Amino acid sequence: MDDELNALRRTRMRWNTPLSEAHAELLLDRMDLGAGHLADLGCGWGELLLRAVGRTPGLRGTGVDTDEVSLARGRAAARERGLESRVEWAEADAATWDGVAERVFCIGAAHAFGSTKAALEGLARVVPAGGRLLYGDGFWAAPPSEAAKEIFGPDMLTLPGLLDVAGAAGWRVLHLSAADQLEWDDFESTSRAGWEGWLRDHPADPRAADVREWLDRRLREYVRDYRGVLGLTYLVLGR
């Protein structure tokens, strides 16, 4: 797909993860935010980062991502909310960012490090002793089919396995929660909504067939292969 359509696909999404407003507020509470530095590694357009900075006096933020379209959306949102002086944006790979921050978000970005194990070990070098990490990652909530394993790869862990890896990397679990079914259904629906709207308005566009095929395949895979099978956990981790 071209850049125009790629940018359009996520426009109906609040953030690129299955997370409700209430759940997000709970996670921000558990992060014990205060004055200091918060880095969001693999931030996308940084909606959770902006909310954290907006509600916390004295907190400054850094959003790190390789997607320049998402970063542009984040910069625009920061300007609209009067946060441009407190949030900076870096077009960089989450795994290669060489900063340090007292509070860090890394949600759905383990792939940038290569694996869950590599992510949790790498993030231990970013968060100093006494800091906190909000880490979001997928896990098998039920035994996966071969089709599900093909979609998400062979390295997906169970939740107990993920917690074992976190402990081995030196992390303590301060909070654990997981996306519920409504959060997942809303996430999947909003991930398709931008293109569904475009397809309705542009049925004769030469790109319409490819968009329709992607939308149909995504819905089919979700309902048949990984709904209720793939979980997403949010861990607040300390060192």
Coordinates of N, CA and C in Angstrom, one line a residue:
M1 N 0.8 -1.2 0.0 CA 0.0 0.0 0.0 C 0.9 1.3 0.0
D2 N 0.4 2.3 -0.6 CA 1.1 3.6 -0.6 C 1.0 4.3 0.7
D3 N 1.9 5.4 0.8 CA 1.9 6.1 2.1 C 0.6 6.7 2.5
E4 N -0.2 7.2 1.5 CA -1.5 7.8 1.8 C -2.4 6.8 2.5
L5 N -2.5 5.6 2.0 CA -3.3 4.6 2.6 C -2.8 4.1 3.9
N6 N -1.5 3.9 4.0 CA -0.9 3.5 5.2 C -1.2 4.4 6.4
A7 N -1.1 5.7 6.1 CA -1.4 6.7 7.1 C -2.9 6.7 7.5
L8 N -3.7 6.5 6.5 CA -5.2 6.5 6.7 C -5.6 5.3 7.6
R9 N -5.0 4.2 7.5 CA -5.5 3.0 8.2 C -5.6 3.1 9.7
R10 N -4.8 3.9 10.3 CA -4.8 4.0 11.8 C -5.5 5.2 12.3
T11 N -6.1 6.0 11.4 CA -6.7 7.2 11.8 C -7.8 7.1 12.8
R12 N -8.5 5.9 12.8 CA -9.6 5.7 13.8 C -9.2 5.1 15.1
M13 N -7.9 4.8 15.2 CA -7.4 4.2 16.4 C -6.9 5.2 17.4
R14 N -7.3 4.9 18.7 CA -6.8 5.8 19.8 C -5.3 5.6 20.0
W15 N -5.0 4.3 20.1 CA -3.6 3.9 20.2 C -3.4 2.5 19.5
N16 N -2.3 2.1 19.2 CA -2.1 0.9 18.4 C -1.8 -0.3 19.4
T17 N -2.8 -0.5 20.2 CA -2.8 -1.6 21.2 C -4.2 -1.8 21.7
P18 N -4.6 -3.0 22.1 CA -5.9 -3.2 22.7 C -6.0 -2.7 24.2
L19 N -6.5 -1.5 24.3 CA -6.5 -0.8 25.6 C -7.6 0.2 25.7
S20 N -8.4 0.1 26.8 CA -9.5 1.0 27.0 C -9.0 2.3 27.7
E21 N -9.8 3.3 27.7 CA -9.5 4.5 28.4 C -9.3 4.2 29.9
A22 N -10.2 3.5 30.5 CA -10.1 3.2 32.0 C -8.8 2.4 32.3
H23 N -8.5 1.4 31.4 CA -7.3 0.6 31.6 C -6.1 1.4 31.5
A24 N -6.1 2.3 30.5 CA -4.9 3.2 30.4 C -4.7 4.1 31.6
E25 N -5.7 4.6 32.2 CA -5.6 5.4 33.4 C -5.1 4.6 34.5
L26 N -5.5 3.4 34.6 CA -5.0 2.5 35.7 C -3.5 2.3 35.5
L27 N -3.0 2.0 34.3 CA -1.6 1.8 34.1 C -0.8 3.1 34.4
L28 N -1.3 4.2 34.0 CA -0.6 5.4 34.3 C -0.5 5.7 35.8
D29 N -1.6 5.3 36.5 CA -1.5 5.4 38.0 C -0.4 4.5 38.5
R30 N -0.4 3.3 38.0 CA 0.6 2.3 38.6 C 2.0 2.7 38.2
M31 N 2.2 3.5 37.2 CA 3.6 3.9 36.9 C 4.2 5.0 37.8
D32 N 3.3 5.5 38.7 CA 3.8 6.4 39.7 C 4.6 7.6 39.1
L33 N 4.0 8.2 38.1 CA 4.6 9.3 37.4 C 4.8 10.5 38.2
G34 N 5.9 11.2 37.9 CA 6.2 12.5 38.6 C 7.2 13.3 37.7
A35 N 7.8 14.3 38.3 CA 8.7 15.1 37.5 C 9.9 14.2 37.1
G36 N 10.4 14.4 35.9 CA 11.5 13.6 35.4 C 11.3 13.3 33.9
H37 N 11.8 12.2 33.5 CA 11.9 11.9 32.1 C 11.1 10.6 31.8
L38 N 10.2 10.6 30.8 CA 9.5 9.4 30.4 C 9.8 9.2 28.9
A39 N 10.3 8.0 28.6 CA 10.6 7.7 27.2 C 9.6 6.6 26.8
D40 N 9.0 6.8 25.5 CA 8.1 5.8 25.0 C 8.8 5.2 23.8
L41 N 9.3 4.0 23.9 CA 10.1 3.3 22.8 C 9.2 2.5 22.0
G42 N 9.1 2.8 20.7 CA 8.1 2.2 19.8 C 6.8 2.9 20.0
C43 N 6.8 4.3 20.1 CA 5.7 5.1 20.5 C 4.5 5.2 19.5
G44 N 4.8 4.9 18.2 CA 3.8 5.2 17.2 C 3.5 6.7 17.2
W45 N 2.3 7.1 17.4 CA 2.0 8.5 17.5 C 1.9 9.0 18.9
G46 N 2.3 8.2 19.9 CA 2.6 8.6 21.2 C 1.4 9.1 22.0
E47 N 0.2 8.6 21.8 CA -1.0 9.0 22.5 C -0.9 8.8 24.0
L48 N -0.4 7.6 24.4 CA -0.3 7.4 25.9 C 0.8 8.2 26.5
L49 N 1.9 8.5 25.7 CA 2.9 9.4 26.2 C 2.4 10.8 26.4
L50 N 1.6 11.3 25.5 CA 1.0 12.6 25.6 C 0.1 12.7 26.8
R51 N -0.7 11.7 27.0 CA -1.6 11.7 28.2 C -0.8 11.7 29.5
A52 N 0.3 10.9 29.5 CA 1.1 10.9 30.7 C 1.7 12.3 31.0
V53 N 2.3 12.9 30.0 CA 2.9 14.2 30.2 C 1.8 15.2 30.5
G54 N 0.7 15.2 29.8 CA -0.4 16.2 30.1 C -0.9 16.2 31.5
R55 N -0.9 15.0 32.1 CA -1.5 14.9 33.4 C -0.5 15.0 34.6
T56 N 0.8 15.2 34.2 CA 1.9 15.1 35.2 C 2.8 16.3 35.2
P57 N 2.6 17.3 36.0 CA 3.4 18.5 36.0 C 4.9 18.1 36.2
G58 N 5.8 18.7 35.5 CA 7.2 18.5 35.6 C 7.7 17.3 34.9
L59 N 6.9 16.6 34.2 CA 7.3 15.4 33.4 C 7.6 15.8 32.0
R60 N 8.7 15.4 31.5 CA 9.0 15.6 30.1 C 9.1 14.3 29.4
G61 N 8.8 14.2 28.1 CA 8.7 13.0 27.4 C 9.5 12.9 26.1
T62 N 9.9 11.7 25.7 CA 10.6 11.5 24.5 C 9.8 10.3 23.8
G63 N 9.4 10.5 22.6 CA 8.8 9.4 21.8 C 9.7 9.0 20.7
V64 N 9.9 7.7 20.6 CA 10.9 7.1 19.7 C 10.2 6.1 18.8
D65 N 10.4 6.3 17.5 CA 9.8 5.3 16.6 C 10.4 5.5 15.2
T66 N 10.3 4.5 14.3 CA 10.9 4.6 13.0 C 9.9 5.1 12.0
D67 N 8.6 5.2 12.3 CA 7.5 5.5 11.4 C 7.3 7.0 11.4
E68 N 7.8 7.7 10.3 CA 7.8 9.2 10.3 C 6.3 9.7 10.2
V69 N 5.4 8.9 9.6 CA 4.0 9.3 9.5 C 3.4 9.4 10.9
S70 N 3.6 8.3 11.7 CA 3.1 8.3 13.0 C 3.7 9.4 13.9
L71 N 5.0 9.7 13.7 CA 5.7 10.7 14.5 C 5.1 12.1 14.1
A72 N 4.8 12.3 12.9 CA 4.2 13.6 12.5 C 2.8 13.7 13.1
R73 N 2.1 12.7 13.2 CA 0.8 12.7 13.9 C 1.0 13.1 15.4
G74 N 2.0 12.5 16.0 CA 2.3 12.8 17.4 C 2.7 14.2 17.6
R75 N 3.5 14.8 16.7 CA 3.9 16.2 16.8 C 2.7 17.1 16.7
A76 N 1.9 16.8 15.8 CA 0.7 17.6 15.6 C -0.2 17.6 16.8
A77 N -0.4 16.4 17.4 CA -1.2 16.3 18.6 C -0.6 17.1 19.8
A78 N 0.8 17.0 19.9 CA 1.5 17.7 21.0 C 1.3 19.2 20.8
R79 N 1.3 19.7 19.6 CA 1.1 21.2 19.4 C -0.3 21.5 19.8
E80 N -1.3 20.7 19.4 CA -2.7 21.0 19.7 C -3.0 21.1 21.2
R81 N -2.2 20.3 21.9 CA -2.5 20.2 23.4 C -1.5 21.1 24.2
G82 N -0.7 21.9 23.5 CA 0.3 22.8 24.1 C 1.4 22.1 24.8
L83 N 1.8 20.9 24.3 CA 2.8 20.1 25.0 C 4.1 20.0 24.2
E84 N 4.2 20.8 23.1 CA 5.4 20.7 22.2 C 6.7 21.0 22.9
S85 N 6.6 21.9 24.0 CA 7.9 22.2 24.7 C 8.3 21.1 25.7
R86 N 7.4 20.2 25.9 CA 7.7 19.1 26.9 C 7.9 17.7 26.3
V87 N 7.6 17.6 25.0 CA 7.7 16.3 24.4 C 8.6 16.4 23.1
E88 N 9.6 15.6 23.0 CA 10.4 15.6 21.8 C 10.3 14.2 21.2
W89 N 10.6 14.2 19.9 CA 10.4 13.0 19.1 C 11.6 12.6 18.4
A90 N 11.9 11.3 18.4 CA 13.2 10.8 17.7 C 12.8 9.7 16.7
E91 N 13.2 9.9 15.5 CA 13.0 8.9 14.5 C 14.2 7.9 14.6
A92 N 13.9 6.9 15.4 CA 15.0 5.9 15.7 C 14.4 4.5 16.0
D93 N 15.2 3.5 15.9 CA 14.8 2.2 16.3 C 14.7 2.1 17.9
A94 N 13.7 1.5 18.4 CA 13.5 1.4 19.9 C 14.7 0.7 20.5
A95 N 15.3 -0.3 19.8 CA 16.3 -1.1 20.3 C 17.7 -0.4 20.3
T96 N 17.8 0.7 19.5 CA 19.1 1.4 19.4 C 19.1 2.7 20.1
W97 N 18.0 3.1 20.7 CA 17.9 4.4 21.4 C 18.9 4.3 22.6
D98 N 19.8 5.3 22.8 CA 20.8 5.1 23.8 C 20.6 6.0 25.0
G99 N 19.4 6.5 25.2 CA 19.1 7.3 26.4 C 18.8 6.5 27.6
V100 N 18.6 7.2 28.7 CA 18.2 6.7 30.0 C 17.0 7.5 30.5
A101 N 16.0 6.8 31.1 CA 14.8 7.5 31.6 C 14.3 6.8 32.9
E102 N 13.8 7.6 33.8 CA 13.3 7.1 35.0 C 12.0 6.3 34.8
R103 N 11.2 6.6 33.8 CA 10.0 5.9 33.4 C 10.1 5.7 31.9
V104 N 9.7 4.4 31.6 CA 9.7 4.0 30.1 C 8.5 3.2 29.8
F105 N 7.9 3.5 28.6 CA 6.9 2.7 28.0 C 7.5 1.9 26.9
C106 N 7.2 0.6 26.8 CA 7.5 -0.2 25.6 C 6.4 -1.1 25.4
I107 N 5.5 -0.8 24.5 CA 4.2 -1.6 24.3 C 4.2 -2.1 22.9
G108 N 4.2 -3.4 22.7 CA 4.1 -4.0 21.4 C 5.3 -3.7 20.5
A109 N 6.4 -3.5 21.1 CA 7.6 -3.2 20.3 C 8.8 -4.2 20.6
A110 N 8.5 -5.4 21.2 CA 9.5 -6.3 21.4 C 10.2 -6.8 20.1
H111 N 9.4 -6.8 19.0 CA 10.0 -7.2 17.7 C 11.2 -6.3 17.3
A112 N 11.2 -5.0 17.8 CA 12.3 -4.2 17.4 C 13.6 -4.7 18.0
F113 N 13.5 -5.4 19.1 CA 14.7 -5.9 19.8 C 15.0 -7.3 19.3
G114 N 14.1 -8.0 18.7 CA 14.3 -9.3 18.2 C 13.5 -10.4 18.9
S115 N 13.2 -10.2 20.2 CA 12.5 -11.2 20.9 C 12.0 -10.6 22.3
T116 N 11.1 -11.2 23.0 CA 10.8 -10.8 24.3 C 12.0 -10.8 25.2
K117 N 12.8 -11.8 25.2 CA 13.9 -11.9 26.1 C 14.9 -10.8 25.8
A118 N 15.2 -10.5 24.5 CA 16.1 -9.4 24.1 C 15.5 -8.1 24.6
A119 N 14.2 -7.9 24.4 CA 13.6 -6.6 24.8 C 13.7 -6.4 26.3
L120 N 13.4 -7.3 27.1 CA 13.5 -7.1 28.6 C 14.9 -7.0 29.1
E121 N 15.8 -7.6 28.4 CA 17.2 -7.4 28.8 C 17.7 -6.1 28.3
G122 N 17.3 -5.7 27.1 CA 17.8 -4.4 26.6 C 17.2 -3.2 27.4
L123 N 15.9 -3.3 27.8 CA 15.2 -2.3 28.5 C 15.8 -2.1 29.9
A124 N 16.4 -3.2 30.5 CA 17.0 -3.0 31.8 C 18.2 -2.1 31.7
R125 N 18.8 -1.8 30.5 CA 19.9 -0.9 30.4 C 19.4 0.5 30.2
V126 N 18.1 0.7 30.0 CA 17.5 2.0 29.8 C 16.9 2.6 31.1
V127 N 16.4 1.7 31.9 CA 15.7 2.1 33.1 C 16.7 2.0 34.3
P128 N 17.0 3.0 35.0 CA 17.9 2.9 36.1 C 17.3 2.3 37.3
A129 N 18.1 1.9 38.3 CA 17.6 1.3 39.5 C 16.6 2.3 40.2
G130 N 15.4 1.8 40.6 CA 14.4 2.6 41.1 C 13.4 3.1 40.1
G131 N 13.7 2.9 38.8 CA 12.8 3.3 37.8 C 11.7 2.3 37.5
R132 N 10.8 2.6 36.6 CA 9.7 1.7 36.3 C 9.5 1.7 34.7
L133 N 9.1 0.5 34.3 CA 8.9 0.2 32.9 C 7.4 -0.3 32.7
L134 N 6.7 0.3 31.8 CA 5.4 -0.2 31.4 C 5.7 -1.0 30.1
Y135 N 5.6 -2.4 30.3 CA 5.9 -3.3 29.2 C 4.7 -4.0 28.7
G136 N 4.3 -3.9 27.4 CA 3.2 -4.6 26.8 C 3.7 -5.6 25.8
D137 N 3.2 -6.8 25.9 CA 3.6 -7.8 25.0 C 2.5 -8.9 24.8
G138 N 2.6 -9.5 23.6 CA 1.6 -10.6 23.4 C 2.0 -11.9 24.1
F139 N 1.1 -12.8 24.3 CA 1.3 -14.1 24.8 C 0.2 -15.0 24.4
W140 N 0.4 -16.3 24.5 CA -0.6 -17.3 24.1 C -1.5 -17.4 25.3
A141 N -2.8 -17.0 25.2 CA -3.8 -17.1 26.3 C -4.4 -18.5 26.2
A142 N -4.3 -19.1 25.1 CA -4.9 -20.5 24.8 C -4.0 -21.2 23.8
P143 N -4.0 -22.5 23.8 CA -3.1 -23.2 22.8 C -3.4 -22.7 21.4
P144 N -2.4 -22.3 20.7 CA -2.6 -21.7 19.3 C -2.7 -22.8 18.3
S145 N -3.4 -22.5 17.2 CA -3.4 -23.4 16.1 C -2.2 -23.2 15.2
E146 N -1.9 -24.0 14.3 CA -0.8 -23.8 13.4 C -0.9 -22.5 12.6
A147 N -2.2 -22.2 12.3 CA -2.4 -20.9 11.6 C -2.0 -19.7 12.4
A148 N -2.4 -19.8 13.7 CA -2.0 -18.7 14.6 C -0.5 -18.6 14.8
K149 N 0.2 -19.7 14.9 CA 1.6 -19.7 15.1 C 2.3 -19.2 13.8
E150 N 1.7 -19.4 12.7 CA 2.3 -18.9 11.4 C 2.2 -17.4 11.4
I151 N 1.0 -16.9 11.9 CA 0.8 -15.4 11.8 C 1.8 -14.7 12.8
F152 N 2.0 -15.2 14.0 CA 2.7 -14.5 15.0 C 4.1 -15.1 15.3
G153 N 4.5 -16.1 14.6 CA 5.8 -16.6 14.7 C 6.0 -17.6 15.9
P154 N 7.1 -18.3 15.9 CA 7.3 -19.4 16.8 C 7.8 -19.0 18.2
D155 N 8.1 -17.8 18.4 CA 8.7 -17.3 19.7 C 7.7 -16.8 20.7
M156 N 6.4 -16.8 20.4 CA 5.5 -16.2 21.3 C 5.5 -17.1 22.6
L157 N 5.4 -16.5 23.7 CA 5.4 -17.2 25.0 C 4.0 -17.3 25.6
T158 N 3.9 -18.2 26.6 CA 2.7 -18.1 27.5 C 3.0 -17.0 28.5
L159 N 2.0 -16.7 29.3 CA 2.1 -15.6 30.3 C 3.1 -16.1 31.4
P160 N 3.0 -17.3 31.9 CA 4.0 -17.7 32.9 C 5.5 -17.7 32.3
G161 N 5.6 -18.1 31.0 CA 6.9 -18.0 30.4 C 7.4 -16.6 30.2
L162 N 6.5 -15.7 29.9 CA 6.9 -14.3 29.8 C 7.4 -13.7 31.1
L163 N 6.7 -14.1 32.2 CA 7.1 -13.6 33.5 C 8.4 -14.2 34.0
D164 N 8.7 -15.5 33.6 CA 10.0 -16.1 33.9 C 11.1 -15.3 33.2
V165 N 10.9 -14.9 32.0 CA 11.9 -14.1 31.2 C 12.1 -12.8 31.9
A166 N 11.0 -12.1 32.3 CA 11.2 -10.8 33.0 C 12.0 -11.0 34.3
G167 N 11.7 -12.0 35.1 CA 12.4 -12.2 36.3 C 13.9 -12.5 36.0
A168 N 14.2 -13.3 35.0 CA 15.6 -13.6 34.7 C 16.3 -12.3 34.3
A169 N 15.6 -11.4 33.7 CA 16.3 -10.1 33.3 C 16.4 -9.1 34.4
G170 N 16.0 -9.5 35.6 CA 16.1 -8.6 36.8 C 15.0 -7.8 37.2
W171 N 13.8 -8.0 36.5 CA 12.6 -7.2 36.8 C 11.8 -7.8 37.9
R172 N 11.1 -6.9 38.7 CA 10.1 -7.2 39.6 C 8.8 -6.8 39.1
V173 N 7.7 -7.6 39.2 CA 6.4 -7.3 38.6 C 5.7 -6.5 39.7
L174 N 5.4 -5.2 39.4 CA 4.7 -4.4 40.3 C 3.2 -4.3 40.0
H175 N 2.8 -4.6 38.8 CA 1.4 -4.7 38.4 C 1.3 -5.6 37.1
L176 N 0.2 -6.3 37.1 CA 0.0 -7.2 35.9 C -1.5 -7.1 35.6
S177 N -1.8 -6.8 34.3 CA -3.1 -6.9 33.8 C -3.1 -7.3 32.3
A178 N -4.2 -7.6 31.8 CA -4.3 -8.0 30.4 C -5.5 -7.4 29.7
A179 N -5.3 -7.2 28.4 CA -6.5 -6.8 27.6 C -7.6 -7.8 27.6
D180 N -8.8 -7.3 27.8 CA -10.0 -8.1 27.8 C -10.6 -8.3 26.4
Q181 N -11.6 -9.1 26.3 CA -12.1 -9.3 24.9 C -12.7 -8.1 24.3
L182 N -13.4 -7.2 25.1 CA -13.9 -6.0 24.5 C -12.8 -5.1 24.0
E183 N -11.7 -5.0 24.7 CA -10.6 -4.2 24.3 C -10.0 -4.8 23.0
W184 N -9.9 -6.1 22.9 CA -9.4 -6.7 21.7 C -10.3 -6.4 20.5
D185 N -11.6 -6.6 20.7 CA -12.6 -6.4 19.6 C -12.6 -5.0 19.1
D186 N -12.5 -4.1 20.1 CA -12.5 -2.6 19.7 C -11.2 -2.3 18.9
F187 N -10.1 -2.9 19.4 CA -8.8 -2.7 18.7 C -8.8 -3.2 17.2
E188 N -9.3 -4.4 17.1 CA -9.4 -5.0 15.7 C -10.4 -4.2 14.8
S189 N -11.5 -3.8 15.4 CA -12.5 -3.0 14.6 C -11.9 -1.7 14.2
T190 N -11.3 -1.0 15.1 CA -10.8 0.4 14.8 C -9.6 0.3 13.8
S191 N -8.9 -0.9 13.9 CA -7.7 -1.0 13.0 C -8.2 -1.2 11.5
R192 N -9.4 -1.6 11.4 CA -10.0 -1.8 10.0 C -10.9 -0.6 9.6
A193 N -11.3 0.3 10.6 CA -12.3 1.3 10.3 C -11.9 2.3 9.3
G194 N -10.6 2.8 9.4 CA -10.1 3.8 8.4 C -10.2 3.3 7.0
W195 N -9.8 2.1 6.7 CA -9.8 1.6 5.4 C -11.3 1.2 5.0
E196 N -12.1 0.8 5.9 CA -13.5 0.5 5.5 C -14.2 1.8 5.1
G197 N -13.9 2.9 5.7 CA -14.5 4.1 5.3 C -14.0 4.6 4.0
W198 N -12.7 4.4 3.8 CA -12.1 4.8 2.4 C -12.7 3.9 1.3
L199 N -12.8 2.6 1.6 CA -13.3 1.7 0.6 C -14.8 2.0 0.2
R200 N -15.6 2.4 1.2 CA -17.0 2.8 0.9 C -17.0 4.0 0.0
D201 N -16.1 5.0 0.2 CA -16.1 6.2 -0.6 C -15.3 6.1 -1.9
H202 N -14.5 5.0 -2.1 CA -13.7 4.9 -3.3 C -13.8 3.5 -3.9
P203 N -15.0 3.0 -4.1 CA -15.1 1.6 -4.6 C -14.5 1.3 -5.9
A204 N -14.3 2.4 -6.8 CA -13.7 2.2 -8.1 C -12.2 2.5 -8.2
D205 N -11.6 2.9 -7.0 CA -10.2 3.2 -7.0 C -9.4 1.9 -7.4
P206 N -8.3 2.1 -8.2 CA -7.5 0.9 -8.5 C -7.0 0.2 -7.3
R207 N -6.8 0.8 -6.2 CA -6.3 0.2 -5.0 C -7.4 -0.5 -4.2
A208 N -8.6 -0.4 -4.6 CA -9.7 -0.9 -3.8 C -9.7 -2.4 -3.6
A209 N -9.3 -3.1 -4.6 CA -9.3 -4.6 -4.5 C -8.3 -5.0 -3.5
D210 N -7.1 -4.4 -3.5 CA -6.1 -4.8 -2.5 C -6.6 -4.4 -1.1
V211 N -7.2 -3.3 -0.9 CA -7.7 -2.9 0.4 C -8.7 -3.9 0.9
R212 N -9.7 -4.2 0.0 CA -10.7 -5.1 0.4 C -10.2 -6.5 0.8
E213 N -9.2 -6.9 0.0 CA -8.6 -8.2 0.3 C -7.9 -8.2 1.7
W214 N -7.2 -7.1 2.0 CA -6.5 -7.0 3.3 C -7.6 -7.0 4.4
L215 N -8.6 -6.2 4.3 CA -9.6 -6.1 5.3 C -10.3 -7.5 5.6
D216 N -10.6 -8.2 4.5 CA -11.3 -9.5 4.6 C -10.4 -10.5 5.3
R217 N -9.1 -10.5 4.9 CA -8.2 -11.4 5.5 C -8.0 -11.1 7.0
R218 N -7.8 -9.9 7.3 CA -7.6 -9.5 8.7 C -8.7 -9.9 9.6
L219 N -10.0 -9.7 9.2 CA -11.1 -10.1 9.9 C -11.2 -11.6 10.0
R220 N -11.0 -12.3 8.9 CA -11.0 -13.7 8.9 C -10.0 -14.3 9.9
E221 N -8.8 -13.8 9.8 CA -7.7 -14.4 10.7 C -8.0 -14.1 12.2
Y222 N -8.5 -12.9 12.4 CA -8.9 -12.6 13.8 C -9.9 -13.5 14.4
V223 N -11.0 -13.7 13.7 CA -12.1 -14.5 14.2 C -11.8 -16.0 14.2
R224 N -11.1 -16.4 13.2 CA -10.9 -17.9 13.1 C -9.6 -18.4 13.8
D225 N -8.6 -17.5 13.8 CA -7.3 -18.0 14.2 C -6.8 -17.5 15.6
Y226 N -7.1 -16.2 15.9 CA -6.4 -15.7 17.2 C -7.3 -15.0 18.1
R227 N -8.6 -14.8 17.9 CA -9.5 -14.2 18.9 C -9.6 -15.2 20.0
G228 N -9.3 -14.7 21.2 CA -9.3 -15.5 22.4 C -8.1 -16.4 22.6
V229 N -7.2 -16.4 21.6 CA -6.0 -17.2 21.7 C -4.8 -16.3 22.0
L230 N -4.7 -15.2 21.3 CA -3.6 -14.2 21.5 C -4.0 -13.3 22.6
G231 N -3.2 -13.2 23.7 CA -3.4 -12.2 24.7 C -2.4 -11.1 24.6
L232 N -2.7 -10.0 25.4 CA -1.8 -8.9 25.5 C -1.7 -8.5 26.9
T233 N -0.5 -8.6 27.5 CA -0.4 -8.3 28.9 C 0.3 -6.9 29.1
Y234 N 0.0 -6.2 30.1 CA 0.6 -5.0 30.5 C 1.2 -5.2 31.8
L235 N 2.5 -5.0 31.9 CA 3.3 -5.2 33.1 C 4.0 -3.9 33.5
V236 N 3.8 -3.5 34.7 CA 4.6 -2.4 35.3 C 5.7 -3.1 36.1
L237 N 6.9 -2.9 35.6 CA 8.1 -3.6 36.1 C 9.0 -2.6 36.8
G238 N 9.6 -3.1 37.9 CA 10.6 -2.2 38.6 C 11.9 -3.0 38.8
R239 N 12.9 -2.2 39.1 CA 14.3 -2.8 39.3 C 14.8 -2.3 40.6

